[in-house]
Amino acid sequence: MKTLGRRLKAREFQGDATHGFVIDRLREDLLEARYVERVEYTETITDPFGKELSFERVEFRQSHFRATAYGAGLEIRDAPRSVQPLMNRLSEATDFAVTISPYSVDVLAWAAKFQSSSGFSCHVESLQMSDLQLEEGVVARVVIKGDRDVRQACTKLAAHRRYLLERIQLRLDVPKGGTIVLSNTGAATLSVDQADEDILEHLRTGLL
C-alpha cells in the first residue's frame, strides 16, 4: 500500500490539473483516496426574451476508493456512472502490473455472512433472478417480493431449474432500519436510517 501511495502521490491532483489523486489515509495494509477530474464546460440558457446567455462552468468529479492488501482488494464508494477513468489511471499508476477484475459473489451467502457477523435483525424482502429456465430455449427474469423473508419462495419457484440470482434486498429492523441491496457483482447500496462504518465493515467481512 505504501508503494501504491507513493505512485499516486506522484500523480497528485493540484489546483490547475485536469485530473489526479488525493490520498486521505495510508497504512501498511490500507489506502483510502480519491480520483478527481476537473471538467470545464459552457452552459447556455435562454432568458424570457429569447436571448441566449452563456456561462463557463467548472465541475470536480470525485471517485472515492479504498484499496487493501486483503479481501476484495478495491472498493469504490458512491461510484460515478462510469468508473473507467479511475480504472485507467490506477492501471497507469501501477505501470499496468496490477490486474483489476470484476468481483462475483453469491448474494445469499453474502447476506447470511453479514447477518451472522453483524447480529442485526433483518430478512430478505425481495430478490431478482434472471435466466430462469422455464423450458428448453425459454428463460424468464423474475422479481419476488414479500412482507416476510422470500428465500423459501425462491427455492420453491426455481425448483431444480437453472437461474442466475442477480440481487437481493435486505430489510433491517429497528434500531438500524432501512434497506441494503446486494448485487452479484459485489456492489452494495445502502438506504439505512443509521448508516455507519460498522455496517460497511460487516459487509466487507461477508465478502471474504
CSV table of C-alpha atoms in Angstrom, one decimal:
chain,number,residue,atom,x,y,z
A,1,MET,CA,0.0,0.0,0.0
A,2,LYS,CA,2.9,2.4,0.7
A,3,THR,CA,4.3,1.7,-2.8
A,4,LEU,CA,0.9,2.4,-4.3
A,5,GLY,CA,0.6,5.6,-2.1
A,6,ARG,CA,3.9,6.9,-3.5
A,7,ARG,CA,2.8,6.2,-7.1
A,8,LEU,CA,-0.5,8.0,-6.5
A,9,LYS,CA,1.3,10.9,-4.8
A,10,ALA,CA,3.4,11.3,-7.9
A,11,ARG,CA,0.1,11.8,-9.8
A,12,GLU,CA,-1.4,14.2,-7.2
A,13,PHE,CA,-4.3,16.4,-8.1
A,14,GLN,CA,-3.5,20.1,-7.9
A,15,GLY,CA,-5.5,23.2,-8.5
A,16,ASP,CA,-4.7,23.6,-12.2
A,17,ALA,CA,-4.6,19.9,-13.0
A,18,THR,CA,-7.3,18.2,-15.2
A,19,HIS,CA,-7.1,15.1,-13.1
A,20,GLY,CA,-5.2,13.4,-10.3
A,21,PHE,CA,-5.3,11.6,-7.0
A,22,VAL,CA,-5.8,12.9,-3.4
A,23,ILE,CA,-4.7,10.5,-0.6
A,24,ASP,CA,-6.9,10.7,2.5
A,25,ARG,CA,-5.4,7.8,4.6
A,26,LEU,CA,-2.5,5.5,4.2
A,27,ARG,CA,-1.5,2.5,6.4
A,28,GLU,CA,0.6,-0.7,5.9
A,29,ASP,CA,-2.4,-2.6,4.5
A,30,LEU,CA,-4.9,0.1,3.6
A,31,LEU,CA,-5.1,3.1,1.3
A,32,GLU,CA,-8.1,5.5,1.1
A,33,ALA,CA,-8.0,8.1,-1.7
A,34,ARG,CA,-10.0,10.0,-4.3
A,35,TYR,CA,-9.6,10.3,-8.0
A,36,VAL,CA,-10.5,13.8,-9.1
A,37,GLU,CA,-11.4,15.1,-12.6
A,38,ARG,CA,-11.7,18.7,-13.4
A,39,VAL,CA,-14.4,19.3,-16.1
A,40,GLU,CA,-14.9,22.6,-17.7
A,41,TYR,CA,-17.9,23.3,-20.0
A,42,THR,CA,-20.1,26.1,-21.2
A,43,GLU,CA,-23.8,26.3,-20.1
A,44,THR,CA,-26.2,28.2,-22.2
A,45,ILE,CA,-29.6,29.3,-21.0
A,46,THR,CA,-32.3,31.4,-22.7
A,47,ASP,CA,-33.9,34.4,-20.9
A,48,PRO,CA,-37.7,35.2,-21.1
A,49,PHE,CA,-37.0,37.4,-24.2
A,50,GLY,CA,-35.3,34.7,-26.2
A,51,LYS,CA,-31.7,35.9,-25.6
A,52,GLU,CA,-29.1,33.3,-25.0
A,53,LEU,CA,-26.8,33.7,-22.1
A,54,SER,CA,-23.6,31.6,-21.7
A,55,PHE,CA,-21.7,30.8,-18.5
A,56,GLU,CA,-18.4,29.0,-18.0
A,57,ARG,CA,-18.8,26.2,-15.5
A,58,VAL,CA,-16.2,24.1,-13.6
A,59,GLU,CA,-17.1,20.7,-12.1
A,60,PHE,CA,-15.0,18.5,-10.0
A,61,ARG,CA,-15.9,14.8,-10.2
A,62,GLN,CA,-14.6,12.6,-7.4
A,63,SER,CA,-14.3,8.9,-7.2
A,64,HIS,CA,-13.7,7.7,-3.6
A,65,PHE,CA,-11.9,4.4,-3.3
A,66,ARG,CA,-10.4,2.1,-0.8
A,67,ALA,CA,-7.5,-0.3,-1.6
A,68,THR,CA,-6.5,-3.1,0.7
A,69,ALA,CA,-3.9,-5.9,0.8
A,70,TYR,CA,-6.8,-8.3,1.7
A,71,GLY,CA,-10.4,-9.1,0.9
A,72,ALA,CA,-11.7,-7.9,-2.5
A,73,GLY,CA,-8.8,-5.5,-2.9
A,74,LEU,CA,-10.5,-2.5,-4.3
A,75,GLU,CA,-13.7,-0.8,-3.0
A,76,ILE,CA,-15.3,2.2,-4.7
A,77,ARG,CA,-17.7,4.3,-2.7
A,78,ASP,CA,-20.5,6.4,-4.3
A,79,ALA,CA,-19.3,5.2,-7.6
A,80,PRO,CA,-19.8,7.5,-10.6
A,81,ARG,CA,-21.8,6.4,-13.7
A,82,SER,CA,-18.5,5.3,-15.3
A,83,VAL,CA,-15.5,4.1,-13.3
A,84,GLN,CA,-13.4,3.5,-16.4
A,85,PRO,CA,-11.3,6.8,-16.0
A,86,LEU,CA,-10.4,5.7,-12.4
A,87,MET,CA,-9.6,2.1,-13.6
A,88,ASN,CA,-7.4,3.5,-16.4
A,89,ARG,CA,-5.5,5.9,-14.1
A,90,LEU,CA,-4.9,3.2,-11.4
A,91,SER,CA,-3.5,0.9,-14.1
A,92,GLU,CA,-1.2,3.6,-15.3
A,93,ALA,CA,-0.1,4.3,-11.7
A,94,THR,CA,1.0,0.7,-11.3
A,95,ASP,CA,2.7,0.5,-14.7
A,96,PHE,CA,-0.1,-1.9,-15.7
A,97,ALA,CA,1.4,-4.5,-13.4
A,98,VAL,CA,-1.9,-4.9,-11.5
A,99,THR,CA,-5.0,-6.6,-12.9
A,100,ILE,CA,-8.3,-5.2,-11.9
A,101,SER,CA,-11.0,-7.9,-12.3
A,102,PRO,CA,-14.8,-7.9,-11.6
A,103,TYR,CA,-15.8,-9.5,-8.3
A,104,SER,CA,-18.5,-12.2,-8.5
A,105,VAL,CA,-20.4,-13.2,-5.3
A,106,ASP,CA,-23.2,-15.4,-4.1
A,107,VAL,CA,-25.6,-12.8,-2.8
A,108,LEU,CA,-27.5,-15.2,-0.5
A,109,ALA,CA,-24.2,-16.4,1.1
A,110,TRP,CA,-23.1,-12.8,1.4
A,111,ALA,CA,-26.3,-11.8,3.2
A,112,ALA,CA,-26.1,-14.8,5.5
A,113,LYS,CA,-22.5,-13.9,6.5
A,114,PHE,CA,-23.5,-10.3,7.0
A,115,GLN,CA,-26.4,-11.3,9.3
A,116,SER,CA,-24.2,-13.7,11.2
A,117,SER,CA,-21.3,-11.3,11.8
A,118,SER,CA,-23.3,-8.2,12.5
A,119,GLY,CA,-26.1,-9.8,14.6
A,120,PHE,CA,-28.5,-7.3,13.0
A,121,SER,CA,-32.1,-8.4,12.7
A,122,CYS,CA,-33.0,-8.5,9.0
A,123,HIS,CA,-34.7,-10.5,6.3
A,124,VAL,CA,-34.6,-10.8,2.5
A,125,GLU,CA,-37.7,-8.9,1.4
A,126,SER,CA,-37.1,-9.1,-2.4
A,127,LEU,CA,-34.8,-10.8,-4.9
A,128,GLN,CA,-34.3,-10.7,-8.6
A,129,MET,CA,-33.3,-13.6,-10.7
A,130,SER,CA,-32.6,-13.9,-14.4
A,131,ASP,CA,-32.2,-16.7,-16.9
A,132,LEU,CA,-34.7,-18.8,-15.0
A,133,GLN,CA,-35.1,-21.7,-17.4
A,134,LEU,CA,-38.8,-22.5,-17.9
A,135,GLU,CA,-38.2,-25.0,-20.7
A,136,GLU,CA,-35.6,-25.6,-23.4
A,137,GLY,CA,-34.8,-22.3,-25.1
A,138,VAL,CA,-37.2,-20.3,-22.8
A,139,VAL,CA,-36.0,-18.2,-19.9
A,140,ALA,CA,-37.5,-15.6,-17.6
A,141,ARG,CA,-36.5,-12.7,-15.4
A,142,VAL,CA,-38.3,-12.8,-12.1
A,143,VAL,CA,-38.7,-10.4,-9.1
A,144,ILE,CA,-40.0,-11.9,-5.9
A,145,LYS,CA,-41.3,-9.5,-3.2
A,146,GLY,CA,-43.0,-10.2,0.2
A,147,ASP,CA,-43.8,-8.9,3.6
A,148,ARG,CA,-41.6,-11.7,5.1
A,149,ASP,CA,-38.4,-13.5,4.0
A,150,VAL,CA,-38.8,-14.6,0.4
A,151,ARG,CA,-35.9,-17.1,0.2
A,152,GLN,CA,-38.1,-20.1,0.7
A,153,ALA,CA,-40.5,-18.9,-2.0
A,154,CYS,CA,-37.5,-18.5,-4.4
A,155,THR,CA,-36.4,-22.1,-3.7
A,156,LYS,CA,-39.9,-23.4,-4.5
A,157,LEU,CA,-40.2,-21.4,-7.7
A,158,ALA,CA,-36.8,-22.3,-9.0
A,159,ALA,CA,-37.1,-25.9,-8.0
A,160,HIS,CA,-34.4,-27.7,-10.0
A,161,ARG,CA,-34.2,-25.1,-12.8
A,162,ARG,CA,-31.1,-23.2,-13.7
A,163,TYR,CA,-31.1,-19.5,-12.9
A,164,LEU,CA,-28.9,-16.6,-12.1
A,165,LEU,CA,-29.5,-14.7,-8.8
A,166,GLU,CA,-28.7,-11.0,-9.6
A,167,ARG,CA,-29.6,-9.1,-6.5
A,168,ILE,CA,-31.4,-9.2,-3.2
A,169,GLN,CA,-32.8,-6.5,-0.9
A,170,LEU,CA,-32.3,-6.9,2.9
A,171,ARG,CA,-34.7,-5.1,5.2
A,172,LEU,CA,-33.1,-4.1,8.5
A,173,ASP,CA,-35.3,-4.0,11.6
A,174,VAL,CA,-35.0,-1.2,14.1
A,175,PRO,CA,-32.9,0.4,15.6
A,176,LYS,CA,-31.0,0.5,12.3
A,177,GLY,CA,-33.9,0.4,9.9
A,178,GLY,CA,-33.8,0.8,6.1
A,179,THR,CA,-32.6,-1.5,3.3
A,180,ILE,CA,-29.4,-2.9,1.8
A,181,VAL,CA,-29.3,-4.1,-1.8
A,182,LEU,CA,-26.6,-6.6,-2.5
A,183,SER,CA,-25.7,-7.5,-6.1
A,184,ASN,CA,-23.8,-10.4,-7.5
A,185,THR,CA,-21.1,-8.0,-8.8
A,186,GLY,CA,-20.1,-7.3,-5.2
A,187,ALA,CA,-22.0,-4.0,-5.0
A,188,ALA,CA,-23.9,-2.8,-2.0
A,189,THR,CA,-26.4,0.1,-2.0
A,190,LEU,CA,-27.3,1.3,1.5
A,191,SER,CA,-30.5,3.2,2.4
A,192,VAL,CA,-30.2,2.9,6.1
A,193,ASP,CA,-31.6,5.2,8.8
A,194,GLN,CA,-28.4,4.8,10.9
A,195,ALA,CA,-25.7,4.1,8.3
A,196,ASP,CA,-22.2,3.9,9.9
A,197,GLU,CA,-18.8,2.3,9.3
A,198,ASP,CA,-19.9,-0.7,11.3
A,199,ILE,CA,-22.3,-1.8,8.6
A,200,LEU,CA,-19.7,-1.4,5.9
A,201,GLU,CA,-17.2,-3.4,7.9
A,202,HIS,CA,-19.6,-6.3,8.3
A,203,LEU,CA,-20.4,-6.2,4.5
A,204,ARG,CA,-16.7,-6.3,3.8
A,205,THR,CA,-16.3,-9.3,6.1
A,206,GLY,CA,-19.1,-11.1,4.3
A,207,LEU,CA,-17.2,-11.0,1.1
A,208,LEU,CA,-14.2,-12.9,2.4
